[in-house]
Tab-separated table of C-alpha atoms in Angstrom:
chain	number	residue	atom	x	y	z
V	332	UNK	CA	-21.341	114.721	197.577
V	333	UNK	CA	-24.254	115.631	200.320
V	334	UNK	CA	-26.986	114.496	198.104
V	335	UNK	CA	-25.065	111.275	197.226
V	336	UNK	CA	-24.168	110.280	200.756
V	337	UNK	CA	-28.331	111.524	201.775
V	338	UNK	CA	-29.105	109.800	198.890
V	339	UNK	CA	-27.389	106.469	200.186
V	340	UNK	CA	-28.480	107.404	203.906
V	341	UNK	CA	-31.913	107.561	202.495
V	342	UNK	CA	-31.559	104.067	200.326
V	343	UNK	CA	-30.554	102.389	203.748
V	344	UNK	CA	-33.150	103.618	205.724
V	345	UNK	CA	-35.668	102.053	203.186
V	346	UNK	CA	-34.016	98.959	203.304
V	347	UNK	CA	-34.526	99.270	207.010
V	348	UNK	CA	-37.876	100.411	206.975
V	349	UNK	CA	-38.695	97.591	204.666
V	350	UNK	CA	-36.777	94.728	206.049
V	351	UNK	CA	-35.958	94.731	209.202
V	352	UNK	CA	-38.851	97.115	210.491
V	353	UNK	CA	-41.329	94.462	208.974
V	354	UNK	CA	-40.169	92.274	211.676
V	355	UNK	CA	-40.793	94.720	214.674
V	356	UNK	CA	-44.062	96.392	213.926
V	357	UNK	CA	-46.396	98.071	216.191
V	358	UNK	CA	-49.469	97.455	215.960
V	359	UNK	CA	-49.024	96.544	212.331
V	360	UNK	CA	-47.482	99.240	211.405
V	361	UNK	CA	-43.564	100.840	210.414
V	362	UNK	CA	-42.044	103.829	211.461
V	363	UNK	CA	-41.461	106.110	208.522
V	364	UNK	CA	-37.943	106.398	208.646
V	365	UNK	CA	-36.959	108.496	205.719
V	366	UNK	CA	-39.360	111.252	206.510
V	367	UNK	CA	-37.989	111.013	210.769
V	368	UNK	CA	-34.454	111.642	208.703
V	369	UNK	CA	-36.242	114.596	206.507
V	370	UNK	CA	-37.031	115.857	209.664
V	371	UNK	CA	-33.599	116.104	211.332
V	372	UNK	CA	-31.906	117.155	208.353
V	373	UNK	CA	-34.242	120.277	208.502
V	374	UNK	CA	-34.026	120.884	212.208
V	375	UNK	CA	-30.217	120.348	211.769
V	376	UNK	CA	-29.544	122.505	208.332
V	377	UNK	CA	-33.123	124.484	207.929
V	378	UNK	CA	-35.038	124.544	205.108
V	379	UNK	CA	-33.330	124.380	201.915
V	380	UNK	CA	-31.378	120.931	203.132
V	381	UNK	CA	-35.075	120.037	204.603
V	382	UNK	CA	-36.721	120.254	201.120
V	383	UNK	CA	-33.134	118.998	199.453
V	384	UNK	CA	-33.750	115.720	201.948
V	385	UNK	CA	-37.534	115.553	201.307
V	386	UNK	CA	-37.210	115.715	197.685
V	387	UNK	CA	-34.476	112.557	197.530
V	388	UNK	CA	-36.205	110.995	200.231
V	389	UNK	CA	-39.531	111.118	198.259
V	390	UNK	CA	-38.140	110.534	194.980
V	391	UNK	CA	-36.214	107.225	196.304
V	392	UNK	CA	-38.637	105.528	198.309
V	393	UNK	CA	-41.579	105.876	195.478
V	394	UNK	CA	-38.653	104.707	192.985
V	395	UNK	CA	-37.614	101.878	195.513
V	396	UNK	CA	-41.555	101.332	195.541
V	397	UNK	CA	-42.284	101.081	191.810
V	398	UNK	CA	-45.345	102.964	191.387
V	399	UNK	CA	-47.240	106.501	191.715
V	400	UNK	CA	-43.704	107.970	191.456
V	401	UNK	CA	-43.032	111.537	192.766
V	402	UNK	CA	-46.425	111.132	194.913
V	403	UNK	CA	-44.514	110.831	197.891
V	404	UNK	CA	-42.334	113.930	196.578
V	405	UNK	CA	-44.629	117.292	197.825
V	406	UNK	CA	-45.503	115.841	201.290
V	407	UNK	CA	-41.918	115.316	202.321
V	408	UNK	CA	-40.698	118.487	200.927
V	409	UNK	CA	-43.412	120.618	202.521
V	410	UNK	CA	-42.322	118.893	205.695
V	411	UNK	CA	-38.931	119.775	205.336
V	412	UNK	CA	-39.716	123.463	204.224
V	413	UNK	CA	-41.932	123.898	207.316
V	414	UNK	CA	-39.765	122.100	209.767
V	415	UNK	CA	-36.789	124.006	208.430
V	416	UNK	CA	-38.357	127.597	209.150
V	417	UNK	CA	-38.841	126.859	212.744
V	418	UNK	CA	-35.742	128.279	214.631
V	419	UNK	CA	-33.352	126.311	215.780
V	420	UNK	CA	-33.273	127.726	219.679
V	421	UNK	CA	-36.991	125.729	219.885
V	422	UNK	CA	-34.774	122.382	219.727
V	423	UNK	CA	-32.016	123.262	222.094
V	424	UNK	CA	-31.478	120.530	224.487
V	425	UNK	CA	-35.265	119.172	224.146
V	426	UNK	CA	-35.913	116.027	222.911
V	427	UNK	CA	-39.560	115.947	223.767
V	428	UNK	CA	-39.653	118.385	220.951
V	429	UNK	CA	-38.027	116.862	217.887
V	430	UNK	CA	-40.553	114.314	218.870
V	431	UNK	CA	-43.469	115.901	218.834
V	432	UNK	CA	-42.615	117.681	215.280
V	433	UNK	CA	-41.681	114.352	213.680
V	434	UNK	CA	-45.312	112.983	214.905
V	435	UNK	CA	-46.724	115.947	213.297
V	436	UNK	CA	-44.906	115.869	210.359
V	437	UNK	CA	-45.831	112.274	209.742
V	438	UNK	CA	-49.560	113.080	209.798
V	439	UNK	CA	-48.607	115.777	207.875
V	440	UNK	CA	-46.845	113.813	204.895
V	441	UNK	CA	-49.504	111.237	204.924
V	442	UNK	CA	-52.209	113.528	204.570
V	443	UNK	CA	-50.678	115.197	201.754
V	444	UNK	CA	-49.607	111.787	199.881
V	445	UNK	CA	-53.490	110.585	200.948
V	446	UNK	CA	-55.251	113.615	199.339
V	447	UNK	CA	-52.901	113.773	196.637
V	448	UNK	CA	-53.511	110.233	195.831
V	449	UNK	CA	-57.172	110.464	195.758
V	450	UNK	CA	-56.806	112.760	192.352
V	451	UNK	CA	-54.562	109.287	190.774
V	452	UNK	CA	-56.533	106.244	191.547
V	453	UNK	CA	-55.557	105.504	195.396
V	454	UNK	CA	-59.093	104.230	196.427
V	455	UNK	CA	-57.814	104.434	200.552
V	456	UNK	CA	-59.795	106.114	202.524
V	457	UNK	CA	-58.142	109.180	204.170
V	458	UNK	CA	-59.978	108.704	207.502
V	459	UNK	CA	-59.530	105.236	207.689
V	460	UNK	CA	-55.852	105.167	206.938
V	461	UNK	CA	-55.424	108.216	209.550
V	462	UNK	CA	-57.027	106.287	212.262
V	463	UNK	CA	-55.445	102.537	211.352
V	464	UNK	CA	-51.553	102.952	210.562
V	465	UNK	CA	-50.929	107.219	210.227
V	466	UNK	CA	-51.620	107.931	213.601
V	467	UNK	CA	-49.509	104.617	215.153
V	468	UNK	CA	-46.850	104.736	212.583
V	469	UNK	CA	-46.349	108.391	213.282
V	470	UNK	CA	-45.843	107.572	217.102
V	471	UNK	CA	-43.231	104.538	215.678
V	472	UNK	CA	-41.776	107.177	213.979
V	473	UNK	CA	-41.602	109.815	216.998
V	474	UNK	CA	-40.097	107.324	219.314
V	475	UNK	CA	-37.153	106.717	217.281
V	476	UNK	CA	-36.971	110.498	215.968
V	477	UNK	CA	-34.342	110.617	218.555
V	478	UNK	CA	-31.915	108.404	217.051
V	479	UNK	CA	-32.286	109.115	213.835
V	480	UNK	CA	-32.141	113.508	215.287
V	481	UNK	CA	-28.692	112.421	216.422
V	482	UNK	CA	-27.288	110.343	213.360
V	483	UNK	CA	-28.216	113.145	211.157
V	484	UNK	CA	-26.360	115.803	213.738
V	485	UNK	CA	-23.210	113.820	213.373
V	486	UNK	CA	-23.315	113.452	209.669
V	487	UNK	CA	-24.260	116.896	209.079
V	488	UNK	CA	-21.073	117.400	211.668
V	489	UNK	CA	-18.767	115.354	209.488
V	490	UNK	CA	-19.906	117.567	206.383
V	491	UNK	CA	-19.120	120.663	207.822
V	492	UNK	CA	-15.487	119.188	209.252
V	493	UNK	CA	-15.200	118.102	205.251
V	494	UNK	CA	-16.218	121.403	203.837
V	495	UNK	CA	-19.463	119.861	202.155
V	496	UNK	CA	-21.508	122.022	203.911
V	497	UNK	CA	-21.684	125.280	205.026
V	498	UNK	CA	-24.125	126.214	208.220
V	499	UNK	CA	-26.848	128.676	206.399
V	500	UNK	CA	-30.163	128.503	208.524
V	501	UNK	CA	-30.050	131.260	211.158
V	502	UNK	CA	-29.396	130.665	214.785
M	1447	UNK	CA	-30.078	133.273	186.159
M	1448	UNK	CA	-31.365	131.455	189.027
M	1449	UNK	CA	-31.142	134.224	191.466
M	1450	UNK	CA	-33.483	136.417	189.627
M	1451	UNK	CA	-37.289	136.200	190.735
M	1452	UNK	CA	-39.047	136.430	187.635
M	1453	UNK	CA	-37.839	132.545	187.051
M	1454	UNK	CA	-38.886	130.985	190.120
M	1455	UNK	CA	-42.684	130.568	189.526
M	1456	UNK	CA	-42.152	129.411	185.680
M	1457	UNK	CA	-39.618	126.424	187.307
M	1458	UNK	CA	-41.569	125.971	190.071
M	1459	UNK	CA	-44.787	125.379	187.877
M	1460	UNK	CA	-42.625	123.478	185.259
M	1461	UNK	CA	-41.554	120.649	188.061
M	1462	UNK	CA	-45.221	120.523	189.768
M	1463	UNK	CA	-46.000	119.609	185.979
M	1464	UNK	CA	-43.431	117.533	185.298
M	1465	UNK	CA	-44.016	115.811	188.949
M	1466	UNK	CA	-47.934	115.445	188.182
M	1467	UNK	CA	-47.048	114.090	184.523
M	1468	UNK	CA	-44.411	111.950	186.307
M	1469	UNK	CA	-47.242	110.173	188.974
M	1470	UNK	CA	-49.729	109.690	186.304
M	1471	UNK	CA	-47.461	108.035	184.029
M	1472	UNK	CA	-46.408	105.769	186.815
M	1473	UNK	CA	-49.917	105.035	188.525
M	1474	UNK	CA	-51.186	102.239	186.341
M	1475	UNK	CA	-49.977	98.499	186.576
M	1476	UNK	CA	-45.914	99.077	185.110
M	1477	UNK	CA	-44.925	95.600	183.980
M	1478	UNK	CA	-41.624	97.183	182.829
M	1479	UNK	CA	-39.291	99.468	185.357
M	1480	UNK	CA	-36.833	102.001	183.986
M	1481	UNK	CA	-33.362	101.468	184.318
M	1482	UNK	CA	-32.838	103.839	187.144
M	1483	UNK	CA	-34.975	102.046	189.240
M	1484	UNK	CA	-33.725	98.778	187.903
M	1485	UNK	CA	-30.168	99.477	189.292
M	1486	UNK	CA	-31.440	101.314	192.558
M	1487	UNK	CA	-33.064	97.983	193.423
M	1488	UNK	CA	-30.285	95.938	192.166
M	1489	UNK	CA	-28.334	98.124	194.676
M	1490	UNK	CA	-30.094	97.874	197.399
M	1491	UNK	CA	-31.251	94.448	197.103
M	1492	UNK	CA	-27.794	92.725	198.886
M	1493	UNK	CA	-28.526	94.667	201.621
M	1494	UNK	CA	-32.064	93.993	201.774
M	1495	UNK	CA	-31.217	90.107	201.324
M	1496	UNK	CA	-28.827	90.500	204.460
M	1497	UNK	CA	-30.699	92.222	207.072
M	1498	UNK	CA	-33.791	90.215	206.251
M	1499	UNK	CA	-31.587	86.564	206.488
M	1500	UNK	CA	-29.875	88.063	209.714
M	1501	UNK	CA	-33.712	88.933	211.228
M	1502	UNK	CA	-34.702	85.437	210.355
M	1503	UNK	CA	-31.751	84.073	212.132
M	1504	UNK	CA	-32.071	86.483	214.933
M	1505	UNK	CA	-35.964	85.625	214.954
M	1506	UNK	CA	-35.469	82.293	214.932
M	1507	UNK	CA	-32.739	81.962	218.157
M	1508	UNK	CA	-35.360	84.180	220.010
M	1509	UNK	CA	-38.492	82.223	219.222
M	1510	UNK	CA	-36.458	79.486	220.341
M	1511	UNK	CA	-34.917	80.627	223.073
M	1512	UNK	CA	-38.645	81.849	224.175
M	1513	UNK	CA	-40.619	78.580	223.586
M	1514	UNK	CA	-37.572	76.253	225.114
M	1515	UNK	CA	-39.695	75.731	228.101
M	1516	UNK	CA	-42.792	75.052	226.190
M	1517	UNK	CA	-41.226	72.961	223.997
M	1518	UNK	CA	-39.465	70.835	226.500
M	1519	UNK	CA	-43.159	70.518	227.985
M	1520	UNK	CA	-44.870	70.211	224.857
M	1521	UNK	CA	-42.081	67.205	224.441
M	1522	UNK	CA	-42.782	65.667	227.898
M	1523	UNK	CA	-46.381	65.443	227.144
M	1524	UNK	CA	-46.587	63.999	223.515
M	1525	UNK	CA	-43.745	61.611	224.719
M	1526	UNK	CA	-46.310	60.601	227.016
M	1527	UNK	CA	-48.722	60.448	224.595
M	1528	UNK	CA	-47.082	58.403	222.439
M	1529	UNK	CA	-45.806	55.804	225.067
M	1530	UNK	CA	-50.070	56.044	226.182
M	1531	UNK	CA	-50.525	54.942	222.210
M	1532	UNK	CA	-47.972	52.836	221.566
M	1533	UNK	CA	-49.329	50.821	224.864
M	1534	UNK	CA	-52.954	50.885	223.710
M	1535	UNK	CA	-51.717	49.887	220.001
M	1536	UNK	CA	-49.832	46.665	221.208
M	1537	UNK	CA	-53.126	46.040	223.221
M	1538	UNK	CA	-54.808	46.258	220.256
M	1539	UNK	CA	-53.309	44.485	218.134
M	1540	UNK	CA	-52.456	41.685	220.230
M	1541	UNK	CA	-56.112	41.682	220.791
M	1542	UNK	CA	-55.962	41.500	216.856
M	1543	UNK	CA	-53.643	38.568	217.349
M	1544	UNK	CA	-55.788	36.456	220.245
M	1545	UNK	CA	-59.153	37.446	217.922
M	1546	UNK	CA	-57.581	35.291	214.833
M	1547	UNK	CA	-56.459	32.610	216.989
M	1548	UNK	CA	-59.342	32.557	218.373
M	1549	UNK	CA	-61.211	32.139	214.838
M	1550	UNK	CA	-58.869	29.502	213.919
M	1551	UNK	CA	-59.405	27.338	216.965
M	1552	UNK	CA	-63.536	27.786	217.184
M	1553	UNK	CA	-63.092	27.135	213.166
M	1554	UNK	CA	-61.109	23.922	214.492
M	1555	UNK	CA	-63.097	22.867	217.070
M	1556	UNK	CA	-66.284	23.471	214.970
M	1557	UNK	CA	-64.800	20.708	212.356
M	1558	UNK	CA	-62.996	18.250	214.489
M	1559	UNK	CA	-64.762	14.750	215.071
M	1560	UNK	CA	-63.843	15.192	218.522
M	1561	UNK	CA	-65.349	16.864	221.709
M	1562	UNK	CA	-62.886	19.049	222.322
M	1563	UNK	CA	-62.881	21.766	225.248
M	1564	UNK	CA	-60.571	25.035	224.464
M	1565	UNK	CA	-58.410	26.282	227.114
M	1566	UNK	CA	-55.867	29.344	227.327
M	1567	UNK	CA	-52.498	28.503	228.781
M	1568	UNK	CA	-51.722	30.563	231.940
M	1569	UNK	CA	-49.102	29.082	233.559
M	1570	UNK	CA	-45.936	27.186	233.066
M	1571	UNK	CA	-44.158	25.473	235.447
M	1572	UNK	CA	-40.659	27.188	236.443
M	1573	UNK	CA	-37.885	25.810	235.853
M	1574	UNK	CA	-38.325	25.304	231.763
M	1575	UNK	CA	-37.566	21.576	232.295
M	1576	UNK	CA	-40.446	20.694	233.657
M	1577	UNK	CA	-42.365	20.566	230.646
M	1578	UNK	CA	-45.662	21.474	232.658
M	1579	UNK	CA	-48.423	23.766	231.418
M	1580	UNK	CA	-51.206	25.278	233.321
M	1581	UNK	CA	-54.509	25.686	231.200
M	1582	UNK	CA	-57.362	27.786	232.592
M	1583	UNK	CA	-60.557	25.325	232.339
M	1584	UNK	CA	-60.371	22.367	234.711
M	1585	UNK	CA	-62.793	20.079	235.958
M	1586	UNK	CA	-66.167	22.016	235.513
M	1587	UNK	CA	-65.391	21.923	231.968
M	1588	UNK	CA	-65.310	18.323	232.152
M	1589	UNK	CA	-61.799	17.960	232.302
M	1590	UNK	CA	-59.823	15.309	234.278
M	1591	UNK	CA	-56.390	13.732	234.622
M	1592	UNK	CA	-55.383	11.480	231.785
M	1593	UNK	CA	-57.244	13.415	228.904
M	1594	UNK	CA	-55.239	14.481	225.751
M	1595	UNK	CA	-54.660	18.182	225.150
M	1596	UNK	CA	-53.597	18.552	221.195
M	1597	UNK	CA	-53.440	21.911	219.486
M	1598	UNK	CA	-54.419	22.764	215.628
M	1599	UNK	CA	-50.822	21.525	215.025
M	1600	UNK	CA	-50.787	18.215	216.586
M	1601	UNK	CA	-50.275	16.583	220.026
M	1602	UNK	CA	-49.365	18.724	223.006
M	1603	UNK	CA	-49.457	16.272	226.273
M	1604	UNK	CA	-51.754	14.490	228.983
M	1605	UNK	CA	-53.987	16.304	231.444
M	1606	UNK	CA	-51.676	14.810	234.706
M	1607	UNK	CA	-54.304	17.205	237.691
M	1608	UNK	CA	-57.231	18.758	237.380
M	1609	UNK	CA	-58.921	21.360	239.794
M	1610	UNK	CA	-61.955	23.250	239.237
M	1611	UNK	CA	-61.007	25.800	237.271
M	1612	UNK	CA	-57.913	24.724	236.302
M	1613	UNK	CA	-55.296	21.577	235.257
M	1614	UNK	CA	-52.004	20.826	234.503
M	1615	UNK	CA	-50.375	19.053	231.532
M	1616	UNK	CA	-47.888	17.321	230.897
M	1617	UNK	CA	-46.192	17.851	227.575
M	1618	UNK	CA	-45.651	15.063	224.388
M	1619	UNK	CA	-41.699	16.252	225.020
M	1620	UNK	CA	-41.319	15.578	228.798
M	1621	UNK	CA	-39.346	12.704	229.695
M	1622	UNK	CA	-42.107	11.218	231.429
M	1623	UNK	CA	-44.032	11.081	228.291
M	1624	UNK	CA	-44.446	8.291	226.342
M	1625	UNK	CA	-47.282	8.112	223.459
M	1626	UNK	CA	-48.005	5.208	221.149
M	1627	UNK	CA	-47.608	6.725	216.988
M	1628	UNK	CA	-48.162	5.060	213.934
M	1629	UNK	CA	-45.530	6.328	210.892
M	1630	UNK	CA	-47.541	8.027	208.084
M	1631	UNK	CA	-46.504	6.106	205.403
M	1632	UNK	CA	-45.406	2.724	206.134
M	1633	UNK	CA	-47.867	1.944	208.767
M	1634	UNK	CA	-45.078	1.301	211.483
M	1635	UNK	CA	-46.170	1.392	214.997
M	1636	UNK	CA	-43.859	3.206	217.405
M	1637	UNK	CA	-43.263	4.865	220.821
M	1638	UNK	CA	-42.738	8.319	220.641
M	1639	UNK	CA	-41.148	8.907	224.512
M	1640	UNK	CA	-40.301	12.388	225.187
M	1641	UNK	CA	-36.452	13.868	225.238
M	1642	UNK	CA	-33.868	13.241	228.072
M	1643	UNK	CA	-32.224	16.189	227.373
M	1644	UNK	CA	-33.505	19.681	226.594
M	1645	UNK	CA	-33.388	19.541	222.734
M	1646	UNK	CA	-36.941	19.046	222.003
M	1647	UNK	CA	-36.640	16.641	219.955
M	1648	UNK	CA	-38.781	13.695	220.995
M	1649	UNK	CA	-37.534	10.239	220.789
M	1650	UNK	CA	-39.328	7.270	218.658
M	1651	UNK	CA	-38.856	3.624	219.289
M	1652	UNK	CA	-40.114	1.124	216.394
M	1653	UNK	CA	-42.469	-1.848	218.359
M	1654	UNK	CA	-41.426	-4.290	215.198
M	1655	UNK	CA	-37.855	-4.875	214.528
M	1656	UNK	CA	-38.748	-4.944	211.160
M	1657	UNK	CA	-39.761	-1.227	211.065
M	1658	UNK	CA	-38.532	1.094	208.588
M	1659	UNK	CA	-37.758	4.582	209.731
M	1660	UNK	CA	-37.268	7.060	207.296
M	1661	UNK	CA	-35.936	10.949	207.481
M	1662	UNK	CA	-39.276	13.186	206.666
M	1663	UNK	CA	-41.288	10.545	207.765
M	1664	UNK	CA	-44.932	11.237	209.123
M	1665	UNK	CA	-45.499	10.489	212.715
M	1666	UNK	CA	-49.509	10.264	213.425
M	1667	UNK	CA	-51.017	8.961	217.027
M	1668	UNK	CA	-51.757	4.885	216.307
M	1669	UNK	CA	-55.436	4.842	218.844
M	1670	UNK	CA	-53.607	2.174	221.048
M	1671	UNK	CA	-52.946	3.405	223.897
M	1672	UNK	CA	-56.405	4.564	224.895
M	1673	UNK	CA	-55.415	7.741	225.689
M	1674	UNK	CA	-55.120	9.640	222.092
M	1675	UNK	CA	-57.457	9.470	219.433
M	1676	UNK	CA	-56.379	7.728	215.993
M	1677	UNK	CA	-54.979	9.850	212.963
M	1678	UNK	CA	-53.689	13.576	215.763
M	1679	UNK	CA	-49.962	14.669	214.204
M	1680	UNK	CA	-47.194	13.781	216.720
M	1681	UNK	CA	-44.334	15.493	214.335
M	1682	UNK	CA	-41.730	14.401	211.218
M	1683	UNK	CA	-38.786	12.406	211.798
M	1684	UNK	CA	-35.612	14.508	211.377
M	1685	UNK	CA	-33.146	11.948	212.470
M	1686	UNK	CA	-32.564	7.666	211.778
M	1687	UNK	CA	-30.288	6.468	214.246
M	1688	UNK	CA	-29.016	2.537	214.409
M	1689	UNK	CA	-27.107	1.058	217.055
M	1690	UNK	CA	-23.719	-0.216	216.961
M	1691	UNK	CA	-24.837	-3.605	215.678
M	1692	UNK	CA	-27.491	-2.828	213.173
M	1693	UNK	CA	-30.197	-4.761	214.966
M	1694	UNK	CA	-32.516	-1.286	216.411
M	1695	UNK	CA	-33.069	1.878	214.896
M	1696	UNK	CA	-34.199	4.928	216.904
M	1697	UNK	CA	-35.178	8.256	215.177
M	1698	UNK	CA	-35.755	11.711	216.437
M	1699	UNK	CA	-39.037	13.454	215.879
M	1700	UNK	CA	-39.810	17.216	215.374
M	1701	UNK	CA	-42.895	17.747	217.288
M	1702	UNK	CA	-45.724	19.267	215.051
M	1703	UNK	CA	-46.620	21.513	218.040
M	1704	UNK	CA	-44.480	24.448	218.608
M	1705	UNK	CA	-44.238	23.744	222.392
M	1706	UNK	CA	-41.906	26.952	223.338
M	1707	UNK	CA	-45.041	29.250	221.874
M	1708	UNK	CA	-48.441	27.463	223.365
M	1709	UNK	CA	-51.075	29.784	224.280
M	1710	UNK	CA	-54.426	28.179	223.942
M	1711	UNK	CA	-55.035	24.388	223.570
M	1712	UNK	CA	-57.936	21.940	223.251
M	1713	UNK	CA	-58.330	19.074	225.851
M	1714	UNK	CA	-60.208	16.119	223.888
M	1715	UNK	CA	-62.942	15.006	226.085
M	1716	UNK	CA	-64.398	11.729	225.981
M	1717	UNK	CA	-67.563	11.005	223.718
């Protein structure tokens, strides 16, 4: 039931991302929502629901995309691995830092899915790409990281009050 | 099973694999999509359709909410524009107008037998019943009281004053008009007087008592009364009247001359 209502979390972020993001960029550029939610789901659950999210959340948006599918897949489940293993107590009552980590984490993912897609046919230059949409796209994305930190704290909540999940990471 | 260590690196190689094989297989151009991403489209497409429709909207109140003002000035100025152009085009083309006229009359006055002088009507005398036009040449173009003024229609009137620059007519319909006319086709002498009342019709009076007067008829200047040339169009008879005896007939004459739209005229000077 948690990977089905991620799953559909992550399906209407897209459709955010997509739509209505297209129509409030900066700079020319979209926040990358699904990996700002891969992000707080491993800050809120740790690791394992970090790579859980980043695996759904890559294997949708490439599927929603219709090509290089599962290239998305590695960066956003390293993210949520690494994100995942750093304690929790960092986070307490700090927003600066959730914001900082999803900026990171967005160079991060974009890196990987650059490099990665340099061995299948994607002629974009990595440095180029950094400099024109990564870099701006990851501070989109770090602005609302926020927002997003909090929706996925109150889902993640609402599983735990349903029995759906069980707190694992380590406090 | 899954607990165990020794299978974690065999799975963990067998879905890199499988995720490699999966990307490669899916990095060329795919004309066809599998079902799974088929329906996740068709799933999310209803929801993509709304937000993007309710942006639009939203996009669309703002923009217009945002460019009200430069609109509304944007407005104000091509309104002014346009009433600028739509001045300038009536200029134009009633330049257009005044240029054909213009043609016709020099085309006239080129082929008439007469000397004629052309003059532009700038004045008429207020009230309407007065029957007076002003024409702008006068007596440095050779113009004096008594001369005929006829159009490319027919007759308009008598020259009554002349000043330098300018005279006054007298029109065929004025009461005080009277011009001597010779019916087209049965070579009837009349009077043509001008109308007591304001229908501008103009009256004629047979000189024979003989004379026929017939509905359609022709009514041309006769030469008589030393005023207007032989042969000028006066107008058609539209009316036969006979008194209550039988003895006189009066008709009623359409002038030729459209005297309710005169704007330039020719005064016939003497040879």
């Amino acid at each position: 039931m948690r990977a089905l209502i991620l799953s559909i979390l992550i399906s209407i972020l897209f459709v955010f991302q997509s739509s209505f993001f297209s129509h409030l960029q900066f700079f020319g550029t979209r926040p990358d929502l699904i990996l700002g939610m891969v992000v707080a789901v491993a800050i809120t659950a740790g690791p394992r629901e970090g790579a859980l999210a980043g695996l759904l959340g890559g294997f949708l948006a490439d599927l929603l995309r219709g090509n290089f599918i599962g290239l998305s897949i590695p960066g956003k489940v390293l993210v949520g691995l690494a994100v995942g293993f750093i304690p929790k107590r960092v986070y307490a009552d700090n927003f600066l830092v959730p914001i900082f980590t999803t900026f990171l984490a967005v160079v991060c993912d974009q890196l990987i899915f650059l490099l990665l897609g340099q061995s299948f046919g994607i002629g974009q230059s990595v440095w180029i790409s950094m400099r024109r949409f990564v870099l701006l796209s990851a501070c989109y994305t770090a602005l609302l990281a926020p927002i997003i930190a909090k929706l996925v704290k109150d889902l993640y909540h609402e599983f735990q009050v349903r029995g759906w999940y069980k707190e694992q990471r380590m406090l | 099973m899954f607990r165990s260590t020794r299978w974690v690196w065999p799975i963990l190689i067998g879905l890199i694999l499988g995720l490699l094989v999966m990307v490669y297989t899916t990095s060329g151009e795919r004309t066809q999509i599998t079902v799974v991403e088929r329906l996740l489209r068709d799933a999310v497409s209803p929801l993509q359709d709304g937000i993007t429709s309710i942006i639009y909207q939203v996009t669309e109140t703002w923009n217009s909410f945002v460019n009200l003002g430069r609109i509304q000035r944007e407005n104000l100025q091509l309104k002014e524009k346009l009433a600028r152009l739509a001045a300038e085009n009536s200029l134009l083309q009633e330049s257009a107008r005044e240029n054909k006229r213009w043609a016709a009359l020099f085309e006239f006055q080129q082929k008439s037998e007469y000397n004629l002088v052309a003059a532009q009507v700038i004045g008429r005398a207020i009230p309407d019943w007065f029957n007076l036009i002003t024409i702008d040449k006068g007596e440095l173009a050779g113009i004096k009281p008594g001369l005929p003024v006829i159009t490319t229609a027919g007759v308009v009137g008598q020259v009554r004053q002349a000043t330098a620059n300018t005279a006054t007519v007298l029109l065929a319909i004025d009461s005080r008009s009277a011009i001597g006319g010779i019916t087209a086709d049965n070579r009837d002498y009349v009077l043509v007087e001008g109308a007591q009342d304001q229908s501008r019709l103009l009256k004629v009076k047979p000189l024979a008592s003989d004379a026929r007067l017939e509905v359609g008829c022709q009514v041309v200047t006769s030469g008589l009364g030393a005023i207007y040339p032989k042969g000028l169009p006066i107008g058609e008879i539209v009316e036969v009247q006979e008194d209550q005896y039988g003895l006189t007939v009066t008709g009623l004459l359409q002038p030729a001359t459209d005297f309710s739209r005169l704007e330039e005229v020719f005064v016939i000077l003497p040879d």
